[in-house]
């Protein structure tokens, strides 16, 4: 089945040129290189925010440094809805820090610009709609603030998958294209404390770097969630990928939650040769629970890939709301900044995105995989296994004072922690 059409609207090379030194609004100390930020607005999409470094370049020369926004992802239904209609990207520029203090916005509006976007041509070829400086304001007698930006769109076809049930219920996974649903994978979940069959006998010796020594706290019976595994099979019944809980999820001392100092971890596995008992690691997913800006509580994920010379390098991270869930995304453009993760990451462009629900909701993960990263269905199966591990981690990270549903309990023994 062919991939689904997607278009990616990219906003990059962002920088600001002020007519004179501008003191940021609000209180606090700000770096002289980034006292400003902008908000990007596209109708029916959440707004995005990006910092704006200041530029001293002369004339129409490009800025010395710049930043990028996360951009907008438009799926097939959105493209059909907007077909033949004018689309306007609005950019608002502010001085001062981002956010609010005591309910009052900290930044001061400097001006706005608009860029017209034609999404029709972007489904088949890359298109550039703006590249250079734009003036903010229409008062010729006053010095003008200028915004530098590049706005372009490019086709970004993706394979779309949907779990037909929660991963712990061993569902079928469908590939979606418009109104067509075609089964492509089946899942088999198990919760076995011994987990003697989750990995080959010599796996620990060959892959000691992926294993984490368990402390005495981890081995306390009734205070750990371990042995979970989900196998992904193709339509012939052959295993093509798996996710195995390699480090148990346990509460940190004197608490009932999994913390960053002691995260649980999964190995994402692919077959190694033709033997069904031989696997090799593709990546390791760590998960824990922490306080954050989303609803005050969130789940944190970090993915480390095993990829030759890039072995051990984190390539993606995400924070999801406990109540609402969220999306885990492997996307190089999203993390284009000066962080070590971004600079060392071998990932280029959009790889995958998995959307899961929060606590107390029925979660049927939706998965998107970039076409360029799928050479065969076994490649897609790895991302299906990763998505299942993310969803199951939401359960594994629940407070240990809560009871898990029976499908997640070892031998269907109702697991209660008080």
mmCIF file of C-alpha atoms in Angstrom:
data_model
loop_
_atom_site.group_PDB
_atom_site.id
_atom_site.type_symbol
_atom_site.label_atom_id
_atom_site.label_comp_id
_atom_site.label_asym_id
_atom_site.label_seq_id
_atom_site.Cartn_x
_atom_site.Cartn_y
_atom_site.Cartn_z
ATOM 1 C CA UNK A 1 0.000 0.000 0.000
ATOM 2 C CA UNK A 2 1.235 3.471 -0.838
ATOM 3 C CA UNK A 3 2.080 6.029 1.867
ATOM 4 C CA UNK A 4 -0.265 8.861 2.753
ATOM 5 C CA UNK A 5 0.404 12.393 1.465
ATOM 6 C CA UNK A 6 1.856 14.816 4.001
ATOM 7 C CA UNK A 7 3.328 18.273 3.579
ATOM 8 C CA UNK A 8 5.743 19.838 5.994
ATOM 9 C CA UNK A 9 5.693 23.612 6.361
ATOM 10 C CA UNK A 10 9.152 24.695 7.526
ATOM 11 C CA UNK A 11 10.035 28.018 9.128
ATOM 12 C CA UNK A 12 13.763 28.529 9.603
ATOM 13 C CA UNK A 13 16.615 31.097 9.406
ATOM 14 C CA UNK A 14 14.795 33.213 11.979
ATOM 15 C CA UNK A 15 16.583 36.365 13.174
ATOM 16 C CA UNK A 16 15.724 39.948 14.070
ATOM 17 C CA UNK A 17 17.375 43.262 13.182
ATOM 18 C CA UNK A 18 16.457 46.160 15.489
ATOM 19 C CA UNK A 19 16.955 49.808 14.489
ATOM 20 C CA UNK A 20 18.527 50.476 17.863
ATOM 21 C CA UNK A 21 19.302 48.670 21.120
ATOM 22 C CA UNK A 22 16.069 47.436 22.602
ATOM 23 C CA UNK A 23 15.640 46.685 26.276
ATOM 24 C CA UNK A 24 13.590 43.534 26.779
ATOM 25 C CA UNK A 25 10.222 43.907 28.438
ATOM 26 C CA UNK A 26 9.626 42.532 31.903
ATOM 27 C CA UNK A 27 12.029 41.781 34.691
ATOM 28 C CA UNK A 28 15.080 39.574 34.729
ATOM 29 C CA UNK A 29 18.370 39.296 32.908
ATOM 30 C CA UNK A 30 18.414 38.358 29.221
ATOM 31 C CA UNK A 31 21.247 37.448 26.858
ATOM 32 C CA UNK A 32 21.952 40.267 24.404
ATOM 33 C CA UNK A 33 21.805 37.795 21.527
ATOM 34 C CA UNK A 34 18.228 36.588 22.173
ATOM 35 C CA UNK A 35 16.039 39.205 23.907
ATOM 36 C CA UNK A 36 13.197 38.557 21.463
ATOM 37 C CA UNK A 37 10.913 35.781 20.290
ATOM 38 C CA UNK A 38 8.149 35.197 17.773
ATOM 39 C CA UNK A 39 4.847 33.344 17.633
ATOM 40 C CA UNK A 40 3.847 31.514 14.472
ATOM 41 C CA UNK A 41 0.161 31.072 13.758
ATOM 42 C CA UNK A 42 -1.529 28.912 11.132
ATOM 43 C CA UNK A 43 -5.306 28.577 11.214
ATOM 44 C CA UNK A 44 -6.568 25.450 13.008
ATOM 45 C CA UNK A 45 -3.066 24.590 14.278
ATOM 46 C CA UNK A 46 -1.563 25.239 17.713
ATOM 47 C CA UNK A 47 0.696 28.287 17.711
ATOM 48 C CA UNK A 48 4.446 27.799 17.912
ATOM 49 C CA UNK A 49 7.140 29.889 19.566
ATOM 50 C CA UNK A 50 10.787 30.398 18.632
ATOM 51 C CA UNK A 51 13.588 32.571 19.975
ATOM 52 C CA UNK A 52 14.958 35.310 17.727
ATOM 53 C CA UNK A 53 18.692 36.060 17.832
ATOM 54 C CA UNK A 54 19.626 39.652 17.043
ATOM 55 C CA UNK A 55 21.545 40.365 13.866
ATOM 56 C CA UNK A 56 23.986 43.165 13.036
ATOM 57 C CA UNK A 57 24.339 42.233 9.361
ATOM 58 C CA UNK A 58 24.270 45.105 6.887
ATOM 59 C CA UNK A 59 21.805 45.573 4.073
ATOM 60 C CA UNK A 60 20.205 42.399 2.798
ATOM 61 C CA UNK A 61 23.003 40.128 3.982
ATOM 62 C CA UNK A 62 21.833 36.988 5.802
ATOM 63 C CA UNK A 63 22.035 36.977 9.617
ATOM 64 C CA UNK A 64 25.160 35.773 11.417
ATOM 65 C CA UNK A 65 23.093 33.275 13.441
ATOM 66 C CA UNK A 66 19.516 32.069 13.299
ATOM 67 C CA UNK A 67 16.995 29.645 14.792
ATOM 68 C CA UNK A 68 14.205 27.422 13.489
ATOM 69 C CA UNK A 69 10.650 26.682 14.552
ATOM 70 C CA UNK A 70 9.213 23.192 14.855
ATOM 71 C CA UNK A 71 7.101 23.738 11.731
ATOM 72 C CA UNK A 72 3.659 22.438 10.817
ATOM 73 C CA UNK A 73 2.692 18.957 9.606
ATOM 74 C CA UNK A 74 -0.295 18.825 7.250
ATOM 75 C CA UNK A 75 -1.902 15.458 6.605
ATOM 76 C CA UNK A 76 -3.998 14.360 3.666
ATOM 77 C CA UNK A 77 -7.353 15.453 5.085
ATOM 78 C CA UNK A 78 -5.973 18.904 5.901
ATOM 79 C CA UNK A 79 -4.497 19.220 2.416
ATOM 80 C CA UNK A 80 -7.839 18.292 0.842
ATOM 81 C CA UNK A 81 -9.653 20.787 3.053
ATOM 82 C CA UNK A 82 -7.244 23.579 2.122
ATOM 83 C CA UNK A 83 -6.986 22.662 -1.553
ATOM 84 C CA UNK A 84 -7.396 25.764 -3.722
ATOM 85 C CA UNK A 85 -7.724 28.030 -0.679
ATOM 86 C CA UNK A 86 -5.264 30.760 0.312
ATOM 87 C CA UNK A 87 -3.262 29.881 3.413
ATOM 88 C CA UNK A 88 -1.610 32.598 5.469
ATOM 89 C CA UNK A 89 1.184 32.102 7.976
ATOM 90 C CA UNK A 90 1.191 34.896 10.563
ATOM 91 C CA UNK A 91 4.288 35.755 12.578
ATOM 92 C CA UNK A 92 4.163 38.015 15.651
ATOM 93 C CA UNK A 93 7.424 39.401 17.024
ATOM 94 C CA UNK A 94 7.923 40.271 20.708
ATOM 95 C CA UNK A 95 10.690 41.675 22.870
ATOM 96 C CA UNK A 96 11.198 40.237 26.341
ATOM 97 C CA UNK A 97 10.993 36.762 27.719
ATOM 98 C CA UNK A 98 8.416 34.168 26.752
ATOM 99 C CA UNK A 99 5.551 33.141 29.017
ATOM 100 C CA UNK A 100 3.519 34.925 31.666
ATOM 101 C CA UNK A 101 4.139 36.388 35.112
ATOM 102 C CA UNK A 102 1.133 36.583 37.458
ATOM 103 C CA UNK A 103 -1.137 36.065 34.469
ATOM 104 C CA UNK A 104 0.390 38.962 32.491
ATOM 105 C CA UNK A 105 2.264 38.343 29.248
ATOM 106 C CA UNK A 106 5.938 39.228 29.641
ATOM 107 C CA UNK A 107 6.731 40.061 26.012
ATOM 108 C CA UNK A 108 5.906 43.326 24.260
ATOM 109 C CA UNK A 109 4.563 43.131 20.710
ATOM 110 C CA UNK A 110 6.908 44.733 18.152
ATOM 111 C CA UNK A 111 5.029 43.936 14.963
ATOM 112 C CA UNK A 112 3.553 41.336 12.631
ATOM 113 C CA UNK A 113 4.235 39.941 9.184
ATOM 114 C CA UNK A 114 2.269 37.605 6.911
ATOM 115 C CA UNK A 115 3.433 35.029 4.380
ATOM 116 C CA UNK A 116 1.092 33.553 1.773
ATOM 117 C CA UNK A 117 1.519 29.797 1.262
ATOM 118 C CA UNK A 118 0.399 27.686 -1.713
ATOM 119 C CA UNK A 119 0.041 24.113 -0.462
ATOM 120 C CA UNK A 120 -1.190 22.758 -3.802
ATOM 121 C CA UNK A 121 2.230 22.689 -5.467
ATOM 122 C CA UNK A 122 3.962 21.506 -2.280
ATOM 123 C CA UNK A 123 2.512 17.994 -2.445
ATOM 124 C CA UNK A 124 4.717 17.126 -5.415
ATOM 125 C CA UNK A 125 7.799 19.342 -5.101
ATOM 126 C CA UNK A 126 9.551 21.600 -2.571
ATOM 127 C CA UNK A 127 8.458 25.230 -2.667
ATOM 128 C CA UNK A 128 9.928 28.380 -1.133
ATOM 129 C CA UNK A 129 7.493 31.174 -0.230
ATOM 130 C CA UNK A 130 9.780 33.589 1.608
ATOM 131 C CA UNK A 131 13.539 33.860 1.959
ATOM 132 C CA UNK A 132 15.033 37.063 3.336
ATOM 133 C CA UNK A 133 14.232 40.139 5.397
ATOM 134 C CA UNK A 134 10.716 41.485 5.960
ATOM 135 C CA UNK A 135 9.835 44.843 7.480
ATOM 136 C CA UNK A 136 7.710 45.086 10.619
ATOM 137 C CA UNK A 137 5.459 48.152 10.559
ATOM 138 C CA UNK A 138 4.372 50.614 7.874
ATOM 139 C CA UNK A 139 5.702 53.926 9.177
ATOM 140 C CA UNK A 140 8.350 55.155 6.701
ATOM 141 C CA UNK A 141 9.435 58.080 8.895
ATOM 142 C CA UNK A 142 10.557 55.748 11.682
ATOM 143 C CA UNK A 143 13.480 53.306 11.741
ATOM 144 C CA UNK A 144 12.203 49.858 10.784
ATOM 145 C CA UNK A 145 12.620 46.574 12.611
ATOM 146 C CA UNK A 146 13.234 43.672 10.225
ATOM 147 C CA UNK A 147 12.585 39.950 10.558
ATOM 148 C CA UNK A 148 14.618 37.421 8.606
ATOM 149 C CA UNK A 149 12.949 34.112 7.829
ATOM 150 C CA UNK A 150 12.732 31.320 5.307
ATOM 151 C CA UNK A 151 9.323 29.727 4.763
ATOM 152 C CA UNK A 152 9.177 26.640 2.597
ATOM 153 C CA UNK A 153 7.102 23.511 2.181
ATOM 154 C CA UNK A 154 8.128 20.080 1.036
ATOM 155 C CA UNK A 155 6.347 16.770 0.445
ATOM 156 C CA UNK A 156 6.781 14.421 3.387
ATOM 157 C CA UNK A 157 4.851 11.185 2.607
ATOM 158 C CA UNK A 158 4.341 8.845 5.558
ATOM 159 C CA UNK A 159 3.013 5.414 6.343
ATOM 160 C CA UNK A 160 0.197 5.596 8.894
ATOM 161 C CA UNK A 161 -0.624 2.790 11.314
ATOM 162 C CA UNK A 162 -3.278 2.336 13.995
ATOM 163 C CA UNK A 163 -3.450 -0.186 16.824
ATOM 164 C CA UNK A 164 -6.903 -1.791 16.918
ATOM 165 C CA UNK A 165 -6.745 -2.005 20.714
ATOM 166 C CA UNK A 166 -4.502 -1.360 23.663
ATOM 167 C CA UNK A 167 -1.060 -3.006 23.316
ATOM 168 C CA UNK A 168 -1.559 -5.141 26.445
ATOM 169 C CA UNK A 169 -4.604 -6.698 24.765
ATOM 170 C CA UNK A 170 -2.479 -8.101 21.886
ATOM 171 C CA UNK A 171 -4.224 -6.178 19.105
ATOM 172 C CA UNK A 172 -3.947 -6.193 15.335
ATOM 173 C CA UNK A 173 -2.193 -3.210 13.759
ATOM 174 C CA UNK A 174 -3.721 -1.687 10.624
ATOM 175 C CA UNK A 175 -2.126 0.417 7.933
ATOM 176 C CA UNK A 176 -4.343 3.385 7.105
ATOM 177 C CA UNK A 177 -4.737 5.221 3.816
ATOM 178 C CA UNK A 178 -7.761 7.465 3.665
ATOM 179 C CA UNK A 179 -10.770 5.257 4.379
ATOM 180 C CA UNK A 180 -8.873 2.017 3.703
ATOM 181 C CA UNK A 181 -7.713 -0.101 6.665
ATOM 182 C CA UNK A 182 -5.487 -3.077 5.957
ATOM 183 C CA UNK A 183 -4.130 -5.425 8.665
ATOM 184 C CA UNK A 184 -0.349 -5.667 8.481
ATOM 185 C CA UNK A 185 0.859 -6.777 11.937
ATOM 186 C CA UNK A 186 -0.360 -8.667 14.978
ATOM 187 C CA UNK A 187 0.874 -8.113 18.534
ATOM 188 C CA UNK A 188 1.395 -10.582 21.350
ATOM 189 C CA UNK A 189 1.804 -9.143 24.864
ATOM 190 C CA UNK A 190 3.035 -11.137 27.838
ATOM 191 C CA UNK A 191 3.881 -10.308 31.449
ATOM 192 C CA UNK A 192 6.273 -12.981 32.677
ATOM 193 C CA UNK A 193 8.305 -12.331 35.823
ATOM 194 C CA UNK A 194 10.935 -14.894 34.892
ATOM 195 C CA UNK A 195 11.213 -13.456 31.366
ATOM 196 C CA UNK A 196 13.403 -16.419 30.489
ATOM 197 C CA UNK A 197 12.176 -16.375 26.918
ATOM 198 C CA UNK A 198 12.359 -12.639 26.254
ATOM 199 C CA UNK A 199 16.001 -12.628 25.188
ATOM 200 C CA UNK A 200 18.450 -15.218 23.872
ATOM 201 C CA UNK A 201 20.573 -16.933 26.551
ATOM 202 C CA UNK A 202 23.780 -15.162 25.529
ATOM 203 C CA UNK A 203 22.238 -11.735 25.065
ATOM 204 C CA UNK A 204 23.454 -10.364 28.389
ATOM 205 C CA UNK A 205 27.054 -11.374 27.657
ATOM 206 C CA UNK A 206 27.091 -9.824 24.200
ATOM 207 C CA UNK A 207 25.222 -6.652 25.106
ATOM 208 C CA UNK A 208 26.324 -5.818 28.620
ATOM 209 C CA UNK A 209 26.264 -2.107 27.807
ATOM 210 C CA UNK A 210 22.499 -2.254 27.371
ATOM 211 C CA UNK A 211 21.893 -4.028 30.660
ATOM 212 C CA UNK A 212 21.559 -2.197 33.945
ATOM 213 C CA UNK A 213 22.553 -3.797 37.242
ATOM 214 C CA UNK A 214 19.571 -4.022 39.521
ATOM 215 C CA UNK A 215 19.833 -2.695 43.038
ATOM 216 C CA UNK A 216 18.372 -4.403 46.082
ATOM 217 C CA UNK A 217 15.444 -2.022 45.906
ATOM 218 C CA UNK A 218 14.532 -3.388 42.482
ATOM 219 C CA UNK A 219 14.317 -6.923 43.748
ATOM 220 C CA UNK A 220 11.730 -6.252 46.403
ATOM 221 C CA UNK A 221 8.763 -8.361 45.458
ATOM 222 C CA UNK A 222 5.506 -6.483 44.958
ATOM 223 C CA UNK A 223 7.317 -3.191 44.331
ATOM 224 C CA UNK A 224 8.373 -3.715 40.755
ATOM 225 C CA UNK A 225 6.833 -4.008 37.328
ATOM 226 C CA UNK A 226 8.976 -6.244 35.187
ATOM 227 C CA UNK A 227 8.989 -8.929 32.553
ATOM 228 C CA UNK A 228 6.654 -7.179 30.112
ATOM 229 C CA UNK A 229 7.202 -7.929 26.458
ATOM 230 C CA UNK A 230 5.364 -7.340 23.218
ATOM 231 C CA UNK A 231 6.140 -9.233 20.029
ATOM 232 C CA UNK A 232 5.245 -7.903 16.585
ATOM 233 C CA UNK A 233 4.410 -10.522 13.940
ATOM 234 C CA UNK A 234 3.802 -10.095 10.230
ATOM 235 C CA UNK A 235 0.782 -11.631 8.533
ATOM 236 C CA UNK A 236 2.593 -14.955 8.089
ATOM 237 C CA UNK A 237 3.097 -15.180 11.849
ATOM 238 C CA UNK A 238 6.853 -14.560 11.760
ATOM 239 C CA UNK A 239 8.256 -12.276 14.486
ATOM 240 C CA UNK A 240 9.635 -9.085 12.926
ATOM 241 C CA UNK A 241 10.231 -6.868 15.980
ATOM 242 C CA UNK A 242 9.854 -6.845 19.755
ATOM 243 C CA UNK A 243 10.000 -4.608 22.806
ATOM 244 C CA UNK A 244 11.258 -6.176 26.028
ATOM 245 C CA UNK A 245 11.320 -4.526 29.451
ATOM 246 C CA UNK A 246 14.995 -4.881 30.264
ATOM 247 C CA UNK A 247 15.066 -2.744 33.436
ATOM 248 C CA UNK A 248 12.103 -3.074 35.837
ATOM 249 C CA UNK A 249 9.985 -0.068 36.709
ATOM 250 C CA UNK A 250 10.331 0.422 40.461
ATOM 251 C CA UNK A 251 9.517 3.298 42.821
ATOM 252 C CA UNK A 252 12.351 5.436 44.086
ATOM 253 C CA UNK A 253 13.105 5.065 47.829
ATOM 254 C CA UNK A 254 10.421 6.474 50.144
ATOM 255 C CA UNK A 255 8.025 7.164 47.266
ATOM 256 C CA UNK A 256 5.542 5.382 45.043
ATOM 257 C CA UNK A 257 6.707 6.733 41.668
ATOM 258 C CA UNK A 258 9.377 5.920 39.101
ATOM 259 C CA UNK A 259 11.926 8.742 39.131
ATOM 260 C CA UNK A 260 14.607 10.013 36.795
ATOM 261 C CA UNK A 261 17.343 8.664 39.044
ATOM 262 C CA UNK A 262 16.052 5.121 38.549
ATOM 263 C CA UNK A 263 14.138 4.878 35.251
ATOM 264 C CA UNK A 264 12.630 1.788 33.738
ATOM 265 C CA UNK A 265 13.887 0.742 30.314
ATOM 266 C CA UNK A 266 12.913 -1.256 27.240
ATOM 267 C CA UNK A 267 14.987 -2.769 24.496
ATOM 268 C CA UNK A 268 13.576 -2.453 20.993
ATOM 269 C CA UNK A 269 14.711 -5.577 19.164
ATOM 270 C CA UNK A 270 14.925 -6.811 15.603
ATOM 271 C CA UNK A 271 15.580 -10.391 14.423
ATOM 272 C CA UNK A 272 19.211 -11.324 13.967
ATOM 273 C CA UNK A 273 19.328 -13.756 11.069
ATOM 274 C CA UNK A 274 16.768 -16.474 10.493
ATOM 275 C CA UNK A 275 16.537 -17.905 14.004
ATOM 276 C CA UNK A 276 13.413 -16.884 15.941
ATOM 277 C CA UNK A 277 15.444 -16.968 19.175
ATOM 278 C CA UNK A 278 18.175 -14.607 17.978
ATOM 279 C CA UNK A 279 17.667 -10.867 18.382
ATOM 280 C CA UNK A 280 19.801 -7.755 18.249
ATOM 281 C CA UNK A 281 19.044 -4.379 19.865
ATOM 282 C CA UNK A 282 17.937 -1.455 17.736
ATOM 283 C CA UNK A 283 17.372 1.004 20.571
ATOM 284 C CA UNK A 284 16.742 1.510 24.276
ATOM 285 C CA UNK A 285 13.792 3.480 25.614
ATOM 286 C CA UNK A 286 13.947 4.860 29.150
ATOM 287 C CA UNK A 287 10.893 6.247 30.937
ATOM 288 C CA UNK A 288 10.122 7.841 34.278
ATOM 289 C CA UNK A 289 7.650 10.180 35.929
ATOM 290 C CA UNK A 290 8.465 13.785 36.804
ATOM 291 C CA UNK A 291 6.940 17.161 37.431
ATOM 292 C CA UNK A 292 6.836 19.422 34.431
ATOM 293 C CA UNK A 293 5.001 22.248 32.693
ATOM 294 C CA UNK A 294 2.224 19.981 31.387
ATOM 295 C CA UNK A 295 -0.542 19.603 33.993
ATOM 296 C CA UNK A 296 2.159 19.743 36.660
ATOM 297 C CA UNK A 297 2.912 16.006 36.171
ATOM 298 C CA UNK A 298 4.293 14.239 33.160
ATOM 299 C CA UNK A 299 5.968 11.150 31.789
ATOM 300 C CA UNK A 300 9.461 11.618 30.374
ATOM 301 C CA UNK A 301 10.913 9.417 27.630
ATOM 302 C CA UNK A 302 14.382 9.191 26.132
ATOM 303 C CA UNK A 303 15.399 7.011 23.199
ATOM 304 C CA UNK A 304 18.983 5.881 22.644
ATOM 305 C CA UNK A 305 19.813 4.127 19.407
ATOM 306 C CA UNK A 306 22.319 1.393 18.631
ATOM 307 C CA UNK A 307 23.671 2.449 15.259
ATOM 308 C CA UNK A 308 27.313 1.641 14.651
ATOM 309 C CA UNK A 309 29.519 4.634 15.542
ATOM 310 C CA UNK A 310 26.460 6.437 16.961
ATOM 311 C CA UNK A 311 25.875 3.738 19.576
ATOM 312 C CA UNK A 312 24.615 5.203 22.841
ATOM 313 C CA UNK A 313 23.649 8.620 21.468
ATOM 314 C CA UNK A 314 20.186 9.907 22.535
ATOM 315 C CA UNK A 315 18.184 10.758 19.422
ATOM 316 C CA UNK A 316 14.788 11.728 20.825
ATOM 317 C CA UNK A 317 13.023 12.705 24.022
ATOM 318 C CA UNK A 318 9.499 13.730 24.944
ATOM 319 C CA UNK A 319 7.376 14.765 27.910
ATOM 320 C CA UNK A 320 3.733 13.719 27.960
ATOM 321 C CA UNK A 321 0.875 14.812 30.154
ATOM 322 C CA UNK A 322 -0.293 12.260 32.706
ATOM 323 C CA UNK A 323 -3.910 13.151 31.970
ATOM 324 C CA UNK A 324 -3.834 13.913 28.255
ATOM 325 C CA UNK A 325 -1.011 11.772 26.908
ATOM 326 C CA UNK A 326 0.842 13.214 23.942
ATOM 327 C CA UNK A 327 3.197 12.455 21.085
ATOM 328 C CA UNK A 328 6.657 10.946 20.978
ATOM 329 C CA UNK A 329 8.448 12.144 17.875
ATOM 330 C CA UNK A 330 11.807 11.352 16.265
ATOM 331 C CA UNK A 331 12.336 14.461 14.226
ATOM 332 C CA UNK A 332 15.671 16.178 13.621
ATOM 333 C CA UNK A 333 14.103 19.502 12.649
ATOM 334 C CA UNK A 334 12.184 19.779 15.924
ATOM 335 C CA UNK A 335 15.359 19.630 18.009
ATOM 336 C CA UNK A 336 17.507 21.913 15.869
ATOM 337 C CA UNK A 337 19.268 23.757 18.676
ATOM 338 C CA UNK A 338 22.583 23.791 20.490
ATOM 339 C CA UNK A 339 21.859 20.873 22.824
ATOM 340 C CA UNK A 340 24.190 17.909 22.870
ATOM 341 C CA UNK A 341 21.332 15.638 21.799
ATOM 342 C CA UNK A 342 20.682 17.758 18.718
ATOM 343 C CA UNK A 343 24.311 18.220 17.694
ATOM 344 C CA UNK A 344 25.249 14.539 17.980
ATOM 345 C CA UNK A 345 22.030 13.004 16.696
ATOM 346 C CA UNK A 346 22.389 10.925 13.509
ATOM 347 C CA UNK A 347 18.686 11.491 12.707
ATOM 348 C CA UNK A 348 17.836 13.637 9.697
ATOM 349 C CA UNK A 349 14.293 14.846 9.053
ATOM 350 C CA UNK A 350 11.059 13.267 10.250
ATOM 351 C CA UNK A 351 11.377 9.599 11.235
ATOM 352 C CA UNK A 352 8.285 8.703 13.256
ATOM 353 C CA UNK A 353 5.599 9.991 15.572
ATOM 354 C CA UNK A 354 3.486 7.987 18.026
ATOM 355 C CA UNK A 355 0.410 9.425 19.743
ATOM 356 C CA UNK A 356 -0.866 7.838 22.964
ATOM 357 C CA UNK A 357 -3.572 8.666 25.501
ATOM 358 C CA UNK A 358 -3.146 9.573 29.168
ATOM 359 C CA UNK A 359 -4.067 7.691 32.324
ATOM 360 C CA UNK A 360 -7.574 6.293 32.585
ATOM 361 C CA UNK A 361 -8.241 6.427 28.835
ATOM 362 C CA UNK A 362 -8.406 3.653 26.272
ATOM 363 C CA UNK A 363 -5.231 4.079 24.248
ATOM 364 C CA UNK A 364 -4.965 2.785 20.690
ATOM 365 C CA UNK A 365 -1.639 4.254 19.570
ATOM 366 C CA UNK A 366 -1.506 5.982 16.200
ATOM 367 C CA UNK A 367 1.841 5.809 14.423
ATOM 368 C CA UNK A 368 3.322 7.726 11.504
ATOM 369 C CA UNK A 369 6.580 6.669 9.868
ATOM 370 C CA UNK A 370 8.467 8.684 7.259
ATOM 371 C CA UNK A 371 8.513 6.891 3.896
ATOM 372 C CA UNK A 372 12.262 7.369 3.483
ATOM 373 C CA UNK A 373 12.891 5.313 6.628
ATOM 374 C CA UNK A 374 10.929 2.245 5.481
ATOM 375 C CA UNK A 375 12.556 -0.080 2.980
ATOM 376 C CA UNK A 376 10.458 -3.089 4.041
ATOM 377 C CA UNK A 377 7.654 -3.860 6.482
ATOM 378 C CA UNK A 378 10.168 -5.096 9.068
ATOM 379 C CA UNK A 379 11.485 -1.515 9.300
ATOM 380 C CA UNK A 380 7.995 -0.264 10.093
ATOM 381 C CA UNK A 381 7.582 -3.035 12.686
ATOM 382 C CA UNK A 382 10.425 -1.548 14.766
ATOM 383 C CA UNK A 383 8.481 1.685 15.153
ATOM 384 C CA UNK A 384 5.336 -0.271 15.984
ATOM 385 C CA UNK A 385 7.258 -2.018 18.789
ATOM 386 C CA UNK A 386 8.647 1.324 19.990
ATOM 387 C CA UNK A 387 5.147 2.845 20.021
ATOM 388 C CA UNK A 388 3.824 -0.094 22.044
ATOM 389 C CA UNK A 389 6.659 0.320 24.568
ATOM 390 C CA UNK A 390 5.838 4.028 24.937
ATOM 391 C CA UNK A 391 2.179 3.275 25.565
ATOM 392 C CA UNK A 392 2.955 0.471 28.031
ATOM 393 C CA UNK A 393 5.406 2.737 29.867
ATOM 394 C CA UNK A 394 2.494 5.045 30.656
ATOM 395 C CA UNK A 395 1.053 2.144 32.653
ATOM 396 C CA UNK A 396 4.383 1.062 34.123
ATOM 397 C CA UNK A 397 5.004 4.593 35.414
ATOM 398 C CA UNK A 398 1.665 4.840 37.207
ATOM 399 C CA UNK A 399 1.849 5.397 40.930
ATOM 400 C CA UNK A 400 2.508 2.150 42.778
ATOM 401 C CA UNK A 401 -0.413 2.900 45.102
ATOM 402 C CA UNK A 402 -2.719 2.156 42.160
ATOM 403 C CA UNK A 403 -3.915 -1.183 40.858
ATOM 404 C CA UNK A 404 -2.978 -2.188 37.326
ATOM 405 C CA UNK A 405 -5.491 -3.740 34.975
ATOM 406 C CA UNK A 406 -5.396 -7.540 34.896
ATOM 407 C CA UNK A 407 -3.824 -7.768 31.419
ATOM 408 C CA UNK A 408 -0.682 -6.091 32.793
ATOM 409 C CA UNK A 409 -0.343 -8.240 35.874
ATOM 410 C CA UNK A 410 1.892 -11.280 36.102
ATOM 411 C CA UNK A 411 -0.159 -14.428 35.628
ATOM 412 C CA UNK A 412 -3.251 -12.169 35.759
ATOM 413 C CA UNK A 413 -2.652 -11.704 39.477
ATOM 414 C CA UNK A 414 -4.314 -8.459 40.495
ATOM 415 C CA UNK A 415 -1.419 -6.257 41.458
ATOM 416 C CA UNK A 416 -2.144 -3.877 44.303
ATOM 417 C CA UNK A 417 0.334 -1.631 46.069
ATOM 418 C CA UNK A 418 -0.580 0.202 49.196
#
